[in-house]
Coordinates of C-alpha atoms in Angstrom, one line a residue:
M1 CA 11.1 6.6 -51.3
S2 CA 12.5 6.5 -54.8
S3 CA 16.2 7.5 -55.2
E4 CA 17.6 9.8 -57.8
A5 CA 21.3 10.0 -58.5
C6 CA 23.1 13.3 -58.4
G7 CA 24.4 12.8 -62.0
P8 CA 23.5 10.8 -65.2
G9 CA 21.5 7.7 -64.9
P10 CA 24.3 5.1 -65.5
A11 CA 26.2 6.6 -62.5
R12 CA 23.5 5.3 -60.1
G13 CA 24.2 1.7 -60.9
A14 CA 27.9 2.1 -60.6
L15 CA 27.4 3.8 -57.2
M16 CA 25.2 1.0 -55.9
S17 CA 27.7 -1.6 -57.1
E18 CA 30.6 0.2 -55.5
G19 CA 28.6 0.6 -52.3
R20 CA 28.1 -3.1 -52.2
S21 CA 31.8 -3.7 -52.6
I22 CA 32.8 -1.6 -49.5
R23 CA 30.0 -2.2 -47.1
S24 CA 32.1 -4.3 -44.8
R25 CA 35.3 -2.2 -44.9
R26 CA 36.5 0.5 -42.5
P27 CA 34.7 3.8 -42.6
G28 CA 37.7 5.4 -44.3
A29 CA 37.4 3.0 -47.3
A30 CA 34.4 5.1 -48.4
A31 CA 36.9 7.5 -49.8
V32 CA 37.3 5.2 -52.8
L33 CA 33.6 5.5 -53.4
V34 CA 33.7 9.3 -53.0
I35 CA 36.5 9.7 -55.6
L36 CA 34.6 7.5 -58.0
A37 CA 31.5 9.5 -57.5
A38 CA 33.4 12.7 -58.0
L39 CA 34.8 11.5 -61.3
L40 CA 31.3 10.5 -62.6
F41 CA 29.4 13.6 -61.6
G42 CA 29.6 16.7 -59.4
G43 CA 28.9 17.1 -55.7
C44 CA 26.7 14.4 -54.2
A45 CA 25.8 13.0 -50.7
F46 CA 25.0 9.3 -50.4
G47 CA 24.4 6.6 -47.9
V48 CA 26.2 3.2 -47.5
T49 CA 24.1 0.6 -45.6
Q50 CA 25.8 -1.5 -42.9
P51 CA 24.7 -4.4 -40.7
A52 CA 22.2 -3.8 -37.9
T53 CA 23.3 -4.3 -34.2
D54 CA 21.5 -4.9 -30.9
V55 CA 18.6 -6.7 -32.5
G56 CA 16.0 -7.6 -29.9
A57 CA 12.4 -8.7 -29.9
T58 CA 11.0 -5.2 -30.6
T59 CA 14.1 -3.0 -31.1
A60 CA 17.2 -2.9 -33.3
T61 CA 19.9 -0.4 -34.2
V62 CA 20.5 0.2 -37.9
T63 CA 23.9 1.6 -39.1
G64 CA 25.6 2.9 -42.1
L65 CA 28.1 5.5 -43.5
V66 CA 27.3 8.9 -44.9
A67 CA 29.7 10.5 -47.4
D68 CA 29.8 13.5 -49.8
T69 CA 31.9 14.3 -52.8
E70 CA 32.2 17.9 -51.7
D71 CA 32.1 19.9 -48.6
G72 CA 28.7 21.0 -47.3
A73 CA 25.5 20.3 -45.3
S74 CA 23.5 17.2 -46.0
T75 CA 20.7 15.2 -44.5
Y76 CA 20.4 11.4 -43.9
W77 CA 17.7 8.9 -42.8
F78 CA 16.9 5.2 -42.8
E79 CA 14.0 3.6 -44.6
Y80 CA 12.7 0.3 -43.1
G81 CA 9.8 -2.0 -43.2
P82 CA 8.8 -5.7 -43.5
T83 CA 9.3 -5.6 -47.3
K84 CA 11.7 -3.9 -49.7
S85 CA 9.0 -1.3 -50.2
Y86 CA 9.9 -0.3 -46.7
G87 CA 7.0 2.1 -45.7
S88 CA 8.7 3.7 -42.7
E89 CA 11.6 6.0 -42.2
T90 CA 13.5 7.6 -39.3
T91 CA 13.9 11.2 -38.5
H92 CA 15.8 13.2 -41.2
R93 CA 19.0 14.4 -39.5
A94 CA 21.5 17.1 -40.6
I95 CA 25.2 16.4 -41.0
T96 CA 28.0 18.6 -42.2
I97 CA 30.9 16.9 -44.1
S98 CA 34.2 18.6 -44.8
D99 CA 36.3 15.6 -45.9
R100 CA 36.0 12.7 -48.3
D101 CA 35.6 10.0 -45.6
G102 CA 32.5 8.0 -44.7
H103 CA 30.9 9.1 -41.4
P104 CA 29.2 6.4 -39.2
V105 CA 25.6 7.0 -38.3
S106 CA 22.9 4.9 -36.6
E107 CA 19.3 5.0 -35.4
E108 CA 17.4 2.8 -32.8
L109 CA 14.2 1.4 -34.2
T110 CA 11.5 0.7 -31.6
G111 CA 8.0 -0.8 -31.6
L112 CA 9.0 -3.6 -34.0
D113 CA 7.1 -6.9 -34.1
P114 CA 8.9 -9.9 -32.6
E115 CA 10.1 -12.7 -34.9
T116 CA 9.7 -10.6 -38.0
K117 CA 12.1 -9.9 -40.9
Y118 CA 12.8 -6.2 -41.6
H119 CA 14.5 -4.6 -44.6
Y120 CA 16.3 -1.3 -44.3
R121 CA 18.7 1.0 -46.1
L122 CA 20.5 4.3 -45.5
C123 CA 19.7 7.4 -47.6
A124 CA 21.5 10.7 -47.8
K125 CA 20.8 13.9 -49.7
S126 CA 22.6 17.1 -50.6
E127 CA 20.7 18.0 -53.9
H128 CA 19.0 14.7 -54.6
P129 CA 18.6 11.6 -52.4
V130 CA 20.9 8.6 -52.9
C131 CA 20.2 5.4 -50.9
G132 CA 22.4 2.4 -50.1
I133 CA 21.6 -1.2 -50.9
D134 CA 19.0 -3.2 -49.0
Y135 CA 20.0 -5.0 -45.8
A136 CA 17.7 -7.1 -43.5
F137 CA 17.5 -8.4 -39.9
T138 CA 15.1 -10.6 -38.0
T139 CA 13.8 -9.7 -34.6
G140 CA 13.9 -12.1 -31.8
A141 CA 11.1 -13.8 -29.8
G142 CA 9.2 -11.4 -27.4
P143 CA 8.8 -11.9 -23.7
A144 CA 6.3 -14.6 -22.8
E145 CA 5.0 -12.7 -19.8
L146 CA 4.8 -9.1 -18.6
E147 CA 7.7 -8.2 -16.3
I148 CA 8.2 -4.7 -14.8
T149 CA 11.2 -4.0 -12.5
A150 CA 12.7 -0.8 -11.1
A151 CA 15.8 0.6 -9.6
P152 CA 15.4 1.4 -6.7
D153 CA 13.2 -1.7 -6.4
L154 CA 9.4 -1.8 -6.4
Y155 CA 7.7 -3.2 -3.4
P156 CA 6.2 -5.7 -3.8
D157 CA 7.6 -7.3 -7.0
F158 CA 5.3 -6.4 -9.9
D159 CA 2.2 -8.6 -10.2
P160 CA -0.6 -7.8 -12.6
Q161 CA -3.1 -8.5 -9.8
V162 CA -1.5 -6.0 -7.4
P163 CA -2.6 -2.3 -8.0
D164 CA -0.3 -0.4 -5.6
Y165 CA 3.5 -0.2 -5.1
V166 CA 6.0 1.8 -3.3
T167 CA 9.7 2.5 -3.8
R168 CA 12.4 4.2 -1.7
C169 CA 13.5 6.7 -4.3
N170 CA 15.4 8.9 -1.8
N171 CA 14.3 12.0 -3.7
G172 CA 15.9 10.7 -6.9
P173 CA 14.9 9.2 -10.3
V174 CA 13.5 5.7 -10.7
D175 CA 14.5 3.6 -13.7
V176 CA 11.6 1.5 -14.8
T177 CA 12.4 -1.5 -17.1
V178 CA 9.6 -3.2 -19.0
E179 CA 9.5 -6.5 -20.7
A180 CA 6.1 -6.7 -22.4
P181 CA 4.8 -9.4 -24.8
V182 CA 3.7 -8.4 -28.3
D183 CA 0.0 -8.3 -27.2
T184 CA 0.7 -6.0 -24.2
A185 CA 1.5 -2.3 -24.4
V186 CA 2.8 -0.5 -21.3
A187 CA 3.0 3.2 -20.7
V188 CA 5.3 4.5 -18.0
D189 CA 4.5 7.9 -16.3
G190 CA 2.1 9.0 -19.1
G191 CA 4.6 8.2 -21.8
P192 CA 3.8 6.3 -25.1
A193 CA 2.5 2.7 -24.8
R194 CA 5.1 0.2 -26.0
N195 CA 5.7 -3.5 -26.0
G196 CA 9.0 -5.3 -25.9
T197 CA 11.9 -4.4 -23.7
F198 CA 12.6 -0.8 -22.8
T199 CA 13.7 1.4 -19.8
T200 CA 12.2 4.7 -18.8
T201 CA 13.7 7.1 -16.2
V202 CA 11.1 8.8 -14.0
P203 CA 12.1 11.9 -11.9
L204 CA 10.6 11.5 -8.5
A205 CA 10.6 12.9 -5.0
S206 CA 9.3 11.8 -1.6
G207 CA 5.5 11.7 -1.5
Q208 CA 5.1 11.8 -5.3
E209 CA 3.7 9.0 -7.4
F210 CA 3.7 7.9 -11.0
E211 CA 1.5 5.4 -13.0
L212 CA 2.0 2.3 -15.0
A213 CA -0.7 1.7 -17.6
T214 CA -1.1 -1.6 -19.4
D215 CA -3.3 -2.3 -22.5
T216 CA -4.0 -5.9 -23.5
D217 CA -6.6 -7.8 -25.5
V218 CA -8.7 -8.2 -22.4
G219 CA -8.6 -4.5 -21.3
T220 CA -6.6 -1.8 -19.6
S221 CA -5.2 -1.6 -16.1
T222 CA -3.5 1.2 -14.1
Y223 CA -0.9 0.7 -11.4
H224 CA 0.3 3.3 -8.9
V225 CA 3.9 3.7 -7.6
R226 CA 4.6 6.0 -4.7
C227 CA 8.0 7.2 -3.3
L228 CA 8.2 6.6 0.4
P229 CA 9.6 9.3 2.7
N230 CA 13.2 8.9 3.5
D231 CA 12.6 8.1 7.1
F232 CA 9.7 5.7 6.5
P233 CA 10.0 2.7 8.9
D234 CA 11.1 -0.7 7.6
W235 CA 8.5 -3.5 7.7
T236 CA 8.1 -7.2 6.8
F237 CA 5.1 -8.8 5.3
T238 CA 4.2 -12.5 5.2
E239 CA 1.3 -13.8 3.2
Y240 CA -0.2 -17.2 4.1
G241 CA -3.3 -16.9 1.9
P242 CA -5.9 -14.4 0.7
A243 CA -6.2 -11.4 3.0
Q244 CA -9.4 -11.4 5.1
Q245 CA -9.4 -7.6 5.6
K246 CA -9.0 -4.7 3.2
W247 CA -6.9 -2.5 5.4
Y248 CA -4.4 -2.9 8.3
L249 CA -3.5 0.1 10.4
V250 CA -0.4 0.6 12.5
T251 CA 1.5 3.5 14.2
P252 CA 5.2 3.0 13.9
R253 CA 7.4 5.8 15.3
Q254 CA 6.0 9.2 14.1
Y255 CA 3.8 7.6 11.4
A256 CA 0.2 6.5 11.1
V257 CA 0.2 4.0 8.2
M258 CA -2.5 2.1 6.4
F259 CA -1.5 -1.1 4.6
D260 CA -3.6 -3.0 2.1
G261 CA -4.0 -6.7 1.9
N262 CA -0.9 -7.0 -0.2
G263 CA 1.3 -5.5 2.6
V264 CA 1.7 -2.2 0.7
P265 CA 1.5 1.1 2.6
V266 CA -1.2 3.0 0.7
W267 CA -1.8 5.9 3.1
W268 CA 0.5 7.5 5.7
R269 CA 0.9 10.6 7.7
H270 CA 3.9 11.9 9.7
D271 CA 3.2 13.9 12.9
P272 CA 5.5 15.6 15.4
I273 CA 3.7 13.7 18.2
K274 CA 3.8 9.9 18.0
P275 CA 0.3 8.6 17.2
G276 CA -1.3 6.0 19.4
D277 CA -4.6 4.4 18.3
F278 CA -5.4 4.7 14.5
K279 CA -8.5 3.5 12.8
L280 CA -10.6 3.9 9.7
L281 CA -14.1 4.8 10.7
P282 CA -17.3 3.6 8.9
D283 CA -17.9 7.0 7.3
G284 CA -14.4 6.9 5.6
T285 CA -12.7 9.3 7.9
L286 CA -9.6 8.5 10.0
A287 CA -9.1 8.7 13.7
V288 CA -5.6 9.1 15.2
S289 CA -5.0 9.6 18.9
A290 CA -2.1 11.7 20.2
N291 CA -1.6 14.2 23.0
D292 CA -4.8 13.1 25.0
R293 CA -7.2 13.6 22.1
Y294 CA -8.4 12.0 18.9
Y295 CA -7.9 13.9 15.6
I296 CA -10.5 13.1 12.9
R297 CA -9.1 13.6 9.4
D298 CA -10.4 13.0 5.9
L299 CA -8.3 10.9 3.5
D300 CA -6.7 14.0 2.1
G301 CA -5.2 14.7 5.6
N302 CA -7.5 17.6 6.4
L303 CA -8.3 18.0 10.1
L304 CA -12.1 17.7 10.5
N305 CA -12.5 17.5 14.3
T306 CA -10.7 17.1 17.6
L307 CA -12.3 15.0 20.3
R308 CA -11.7 14.8 24.1
T309 CA -13.5 13.3 27.0
V310 CA -15.5 15.7 29.2
G311 CA -14.1 16.4 32.7
T312 CA -11.5 13.7 32.6
E313 CA -8.4 12.8 30.6
L314 CA -9.0 10.8 27.5
D315 CA -7.6 7.3 27.1
S316 CA -6.6 6.3 23.6
H317 CA -7.1 2.5 23.7
D318 CA -10.3 2.8 21.6
L319 CA -12.8 5.1 19.9
Q320 CA -16.1 4.2 18.1
L321 CA -18.2 6.2 15.7
L322 CA -21.8 5.4 16.5
P323 CA -24.6 5.1 13.9
N324 CA -26.2 8.3 15.1
G325 CA -23.0 10.2 14.3
N326 CA -21.8 10.5 17.9
Y327 CA -18.5 9.1 19.2
M328 CA -17.9 6.7 22.1
L329 CA -14.8 7.5 24.1
M330 CA -13.1 6.1 27.2
S331 CA -11.1 7.5 30.1
Y332 CA -9.3 6.4 33.3
K333 CA -11.1 8.7 35.8
P334 CA -9.6 9.2 39.3
R335 CA -12.1 8.9 42.2
A336 CA -12.8 12.1 44.0
N337 CA -11.9 10.6 47.4
P338 CA -9.2 8.1 48.6
I339 CA -10.2 4.6 49.5
D340 CA -8.7 2.0 51.8
M341 CA -6.8 -0.6 49.7
T342 CA -5.0 -2.3 52.6
A343 CA -7.0 -5.5 52.2
Y344 CA -5.5 -5.9 48.7
G345 CA -1.9 -4.9 49.6
G346 CA -2.4 -1.2 48.8
P347 CA -2.3 1.9 50.9
P348 CA -5.1 3.1 53.2
D349 CA -5.7 6.2 51.1
G350 CA -5.2 5.1 47.5
I351 CA -6.8 6.9 44.6
A352 CA -8.6 4.4 42.3
L353 CA -8.7 5.0 38.6
D354 CA -12.1 3.8 37.3
A355 CA -13.1 3.1 33.7
E356 CA -15.5 5.7 32.2
L357 CA -17.3 5.6 28.9
Q358 CA -18.6 8.8 27.3
E359 CA -20.8 9.3 24.3
V360 CA -20.1 12.7 22.9
E361 CA -21.6 14.6 20.0
P362 CA -19.3 15.8 17.2
D363 CA -19.2 19.3 18.9
G364 CA -18.0 17.7 22.1
D365 CA -21.2 17.8 24.2
L366 CA -21.6 14.9 26.6
V367 CA -24.9 12.9 26.0
W368 CA -24.2 9.7 28.0
S369 CA -21.6 8.3 30.4
W370 CA -20.9 5.2 32.5
N371 CA -18.4 4.6 35.2
S372 CA -17.2 1.3 36.7
K373 CA -17.0 2.6 40.2
D374 CA -20.4 1.3 41.3
H375 CA -20.4 -1.8 39.2
V376 CA -16.9 -3.4 39.4
G377 CA -15.6 -4.3 42.9
L378 CA -12.0 -4.0 44.1
E379 CA -11.9 -7.8 44.6
E380 CA -12.4 -8.3 40.9
T381 CA -8.8 -7.1 40.3
D382 CA -7.9 -10.3 42.1
H383 CA -4.3 -11.6 41.4
W384 CA -3.3 -8.4 39.6
W385 CA -2.9 -6.8 43.0
G386 CA 0.0 -9.0 43.9
D387 CA 1.2 -11.0 40.9
Y388 CA 2.4 -8.0 38.9
A389 CA 2.3 -5.3 41.6
I390 CA -0.5 -3.9 39.6
P391 CA -2.2 -1.5 39.7
Q392 CA 0.9 0.6 39.1
A393 CA 1.1 3.5 41.6
E394 CA 1.6 7.0 40.3
D395 CA 0.8 9.9 42.5
N396 CA -0.9 7.3 44.7
E397 CA -3.3 6.4 41.8
Y398 CA -4.1 2.8 41.2
D399 CA -5.3 1.5 37.8
I400 CA -7.7 -1.1 39.2
V401 CA -9.5 -2.1 36.0
H402 CA -7.6 -0.8 32.9
I403 CA -10.3 -0.6 30.2
N404 CA -8.8 -1.3 26.8
S405 CA -11.7 -1.8 24.4
M406 CA -15.4 -1.2 23.9
D407 CA -18.0 -2.2 21.4
A408 CA -21.3 -0.3 21.6
T409 CA -24.8 -0.9 20.2
A410 CA -27.9 1.1 20.8
D411 CA -28.8 -1.0 23.9
S412 CA -25.5 -2.1 25.4
V413 CA -21.7 -1.8 25.4
V414 CA -19.2 -4.7 25.7
I415 CA -16.0 -3.7 27.4
S416 CA -12.7 -5.4 28.2
L417 CA -11.1 -4.7 31.6
R418 CA -7.5 -6.0 31.5
H419 CA -6.9 -5.8 35.2
T420 CA -9.9 -8.0 36.0
D421 CA -9.3 -10.6 33.3
G422 CA -12.9 -9.9 32.4
I423 CA -15.2 -8.9 29.5
Y424 CA -18.5 -7.2 30.5
E425 CA -21.7 -6.3 28.8
I426 CA -23.2 -3.1 30.2
D427 CA -26.9 -2.1 29.8
R428 CA -26.9 1.5 28.5
D429 CA -30.3 2.3 30.1
T430 CA -29.6 1.1 33.6
G431 CA -25.8 1.0 33.7
E432 CA -26.0 -2.5 35.2
V433 CA -23.6 -5.4 34.2
L434 CA -25.7 -7.8 32.1
W435 CA -23.0 -10.5 32.1
K436 CA -19.3 -11.1 32.7
L437 CA -16.9 -13.5 31.0
G438 CA -13.8 -14.5 32.8
G439 CA -12.1 -13.1 36.0
T440 CA -13.4 -13.6 39.5
P441 CA -16.9 -15.1 39.9
T442 CA -19.8 -12.6 40.3
P443 CA -23.6 -13.1 40.1
E444 CA -23.3 -11.9 36.5
S445 CA -20.6 -14.4 35.5
L446 CA -21.2 -16.6 32.5
T447 CA -20.8 -20.4 32.7
V448 CA -18.0 -21.2 30.2
L449 CA -18.6 -24.4 28.3
G450 CA -16.2 -26.4 26.2
D451 CA -13.1 -24.2 26.7
P452 CA -10.1 -26.2 27.9
H453 CA -9.3 -23.2 30.1
A454 CA -12.8 -22.7 31.3
S455 CA -11.8 -21.9 34.9
N456 CA -9.6 -19.0 33.8
P457 CA -10.6 -18.3 30.2
L458 CA -8.9 -14.9 30.0
G459 CA -5.7 -13.2 31.1
G460 CA -5.0 -9.5 30.4
Q461 CA -7.2 -9.7 27.3
H462 CA -7.7 -7.1 24.6
Y463 CA -10.1 -6.1 21.8
A464 CA -13.4 -7.7 22.7
R465 CA -15.9 -7.5 19.9
V466 CA -19.4 -8.8 19.3
N467 CA -19.6 -10.0 15.7
A468 CA -22.6 -9.8 13.3
D469 CA -23.4 -13.5 14.0
G470 CA -23.6 -12.7 17.8
T471 CA -20.4 -14.4 18.6
L472 CA -17.8 -12.8 20.9
T473 CA -14.2 -12.6 19.9
A474 CA -11.2 -11.4 21.9
F475 CA -7.4 -11.5 22.0
D476 CA -6.5 -13.4 25.2
N477 CA -2.9 -12.5 26.2
G478 CA -2.8 -15.4 28.6
Q479 CA -1.1 -13.1 31.1
G480 CA -0.8 -14.7 34.6
Q481 CA -2.4 -17.9 33.3
G482 CA 0.8 -19.8 32.4
R483 CA -0.1 -20.2 28.7
P484 CA 0.8 -18.4 25.5
P485 CA -1.5 -15.8 23.9
R486 CA -4.5 -17.0 21.9
A487 CA -7.5 -15.4 20.1
V488 CA -10.8 -16.8 21.3
R489 CA -14.4 -17.0 20.1
Y490 CA -17.5 -17.7 22.2
E491 CA -21.1 -18.1 21.5
I492 CA -23.2 -16.3 24.1
D493 CA -26.4 -18.2 24.9
E494 CA -29.1 -15.8 26.1
D495 CA -32.0 -18.2 25.8
A496 CA -31.3 -20.3 28.9
P497 CA -34.4 -20.9 31.1
V498 CA -35.2 -18.0 33.4
D499 CA -35.5 -20.3 36.4
S500 CA -31.9 -21.5 36.0
P501 CA -29.4 -20.5 38.6
P502 CA -28.2 -17.0 37.9
R503 CA -24.8 -18.1 36.6
Q504 CA -26.4 -20.5 34.2
R505 CA -29.1 -18.2 32.7
V506 CA -26.5 -17.0 30.2
R507 CA -23.8 -19.3 29.1
A508 CA -20.6 -18.7 27.0
R509 CA -20.0 -21.8 24.8
W510 CA -16.4 -21.9 23.7
I511 CA -16.3 -22.4 19.9
T512 CA -12.5 -22.4 19.3
D513 CA -9.4 -20.7 20.5
L514 CA -9.0 -19.6 16.9
R515 CA -5.6 -21.1 16.4
P516 CA -4.9 -20.7 13.6
R517 CA -7.9 -18.3 13.5
V518 CA -8.2 -14.8 14.8
P519 CA -10.9 -12.1 15.1
R520 CA -11.5 -10.3 11.9
H521 CA -9.9 -7.0 12.8
V522 CA -6.9 -8.2 14.7
L523 CA -3.5 -7.6 13.2
L524 CA -1.2 -9.9 15.2
P525 CA 1.4 -8.0 17.2
R526 CA 5.0 -8.9 16.7
R527 CA 5.5 -10.0 20.3
C528 CA 2.9 -10.9 22.7
G529 CA 3.1 -13.0 25.9
P530 CA 2.9 -13.1 29.6
G531 CA 4.2 -9.9 31.1
R532 CA 3.8 -7.9 27.8
E533 CA 0.8 -5.8 27.0
A534 CA -0.4 -6.1 23.4
H535 CA -2.5 -3.5 21.6
P536 CA -3.7 -5.1 18.3
R537 CA -4.6 -2.6 15.6
R538 CA -7.7 -2.8 13.6
A539 CA -9.3 -1.3 10.5
A540 CA -13.0 -0.9 11.5
S541 CA -15.1 -1.1 14.5
R542 CA -18.1 -3.4 13.8
D543 CA -18.4 -6.6 11.7
E544 CA -22.0 -5.8 10.6
R545 CA -21.1 -2.4 9.1
P546 CA -20.1 -2.2 5.4
A547 CA -16.6 -1.2 4.5
P548 CA -16.4 2.6 4.5
A549 CA -16.7 4.2 1.0
L550 CA -13.4 5.9 0.2
G551 CA -14.7 8.2 -2.4
T552 CA -14.7 8.3 -6.2
G553 CA -11.0 8.9 -6.9
R554 CA -8.2 6.5 -7.1
S555 CA -5.9 8.3 -4.7
Y556 CA -6.2 10.5 -1.6
P557 CA -2.8 12.2 -0.9
A558 CA -2.6 14.8 1.8
T559 CA -0.7 16.9 -0.8
P560 CA -2.1 15.9 -4.3
K561 CA 0.8 14.6 -6.4
R562 CA -0.6 12.3 -9.0
R563 CA -1.7 12.2 -12.6
P564 CA -3.7 13.9 -14.0
A565 CA -2.3 17.3 -13.2
R566 CA 1.2 16.0 -12.7
P567 CA 3.0 17.8 -9.8
K568 CA 6.0 19.9 -10.4
R569 CA 9.1 17.7 -9.8
G570 CA 10.9 20.4 -8.0
A571 CA 8.1 21.2 -5.6
E572 CA 8.7 20.6 -1.9
A573 CA 6.8 17.6 -0.4
D574 CA 4.5 18.2 2.5
P575 CA 6.6 16.9 5.5
S576 CA 3.4 16.1 7.5
A577 CA 1.7 13.8 5.1
A578 CA 2.1 11.7 2.0
A579 CA 0.2 9.7 -0.6
G580 CA -3.2 8.3 0.2
V581 CA -5.5 5.4 0.2
R582 CA -6.8 3.5 -2.7
Q583 CA -10.5 3.2 -3.4
P584 CA -11.9 -0.3 -2.7
P585 CA -12.4 -2.5 -5.7
P586 CA -15.7 -2.0 -7.7
G587 CA -18.7 -3.3 -5.9
G588 CA -17.9 -1.9 -2.5
G589 CA -18.9 -3.7 0.7
S590 CA -16.7 -5.3 3.3
A591 CA -14.1 -7.8 2.3
A592 CA -14.6 -9.7 5.5
T593 CA -17.2 -12.3 6.5
T594 CA -19.1 -12.6 9.8
S595 CA -16.9 -15.5 10.9
P596 CA -13.5 -14.9 12.3
A597 CA -10.7 -14.7 9.8
S598 CA -7.5 -16.8 9.5
P599 CA -4.3 -15.1 10.6
R600 CA -3.0 -15.1 7.0
I601 CA -1.6 -11.6 7.0
R602 CA 1.1 -10.4 9.3
A603 CA 2.6 -6.9 8.9
V604 CA 5.4 -6.2 11.3
V605 CA 6.8 -2.7 11.5
R606 CA 10.1 -2.2 13.3

């Protein structure tokens, strides 16, 4: 902008010269300049440029003095740019002067280029603009890499490859500090995209989220930050390498929580009744057990269905969604009549609890069932009768088999019976046991080859699964076997000659005890050993099924609180649910392979 003096032409040069002579003096020294200007011409506001302060890579604060030769209202602004032609100016601000002193003013300049020289000057106007002399500063070098921090902290620390984060905001604001290179612009919570160093305060409440958006030469990225509920449990996460599974599901305290492969909780729900089993089903719904039933919800937290076994109390060790849309459930069903258990150290009139499988339709109708009563003998409970005083007696009921997992196909079901140390395959048409792995010998027992513990391969095992490649994996607790827990993998050979002895027609060839390898869906429990029952959590039910599609959106909160349509900051958060699951990366499909995965992720909730 051109400057015009308030009086005759020669006065302008005198004013500029005098401004140069007092630029480093105290603000009150401007009175000398004011008196001189008053002698030369009438009332006039003018600016005196002073040195810049707080010069960074992309920001600086320019300063100066504004004075007037008479009382009244004036305006002032700074002109700045990479040359003395400037090209940019700050907001014009009003000031009222009622004395002859110079009044300090300043403006923060943002969005500057690193390592660049900038010129600037202060201008003021009552009738006509009068500008101070030119000053200059040089910005510093910008950050070499993008860094984003927050107070309270982000979890995990910001990494451009990690899309989701949480913070414990305690229903208060979060200060986000960005250090961005010159070729990277960052927008916080929908604000303007900027580079350099800056801090933005984001008002936040439990269950709400905000976004970080980056724009670089190679494209744009969006990151999501959620505020955890105040009572959300603590957890630790250790990464040994790339995660082999997309989601890890746990049920600490009153929460059902889904973690991603970076150890970040991306979906959670709080319920008054402590949840038990929790799994992501192949159709993208979630199953949570509590109060003798399974609740089926969508990713927004809406209740879609409630499932219970028919005629017997549901057991929540496992549930499976079948390809035909039905569900496979399990139960511990008391026998109708007492039996004599004295041969095994029990009473003469004990009530046996048998394992029962039920296939039910979504409306609850029973379409198929199987019960262990006529297929698994009391002698198969073996050392559990005495070693651990198991079955535990309650109302004279004895848990003789303790089913804890199932894996169904159209033709058969593989089940794990903890109190027999055995894994069984059941023919769904006949109900007969096709083979048995571990436990006491029976005509259906497999010959175990290669396992250093072949005589007693299992002890109180859990989570038996048949993988897409036909191998069988399980978590062997080692209970009662005098050895630590292990995860095992066997190859089932069903092509042995039919004229072989019965126990050699089908063989179980031990491949490895999977140390340091574990089955794909097992999340290692924090403690697991002899005398302690472990219930590993998992994210899906069958290896050969693709990862469930989680929809088209980026977020599935039970109470939507995300951009676009930013929630009202003062709104009450839904106490029963919080922010939701992230959609899988483009391309879909399962992140896991058909072979067992390494135990590279451990999420421990305490």
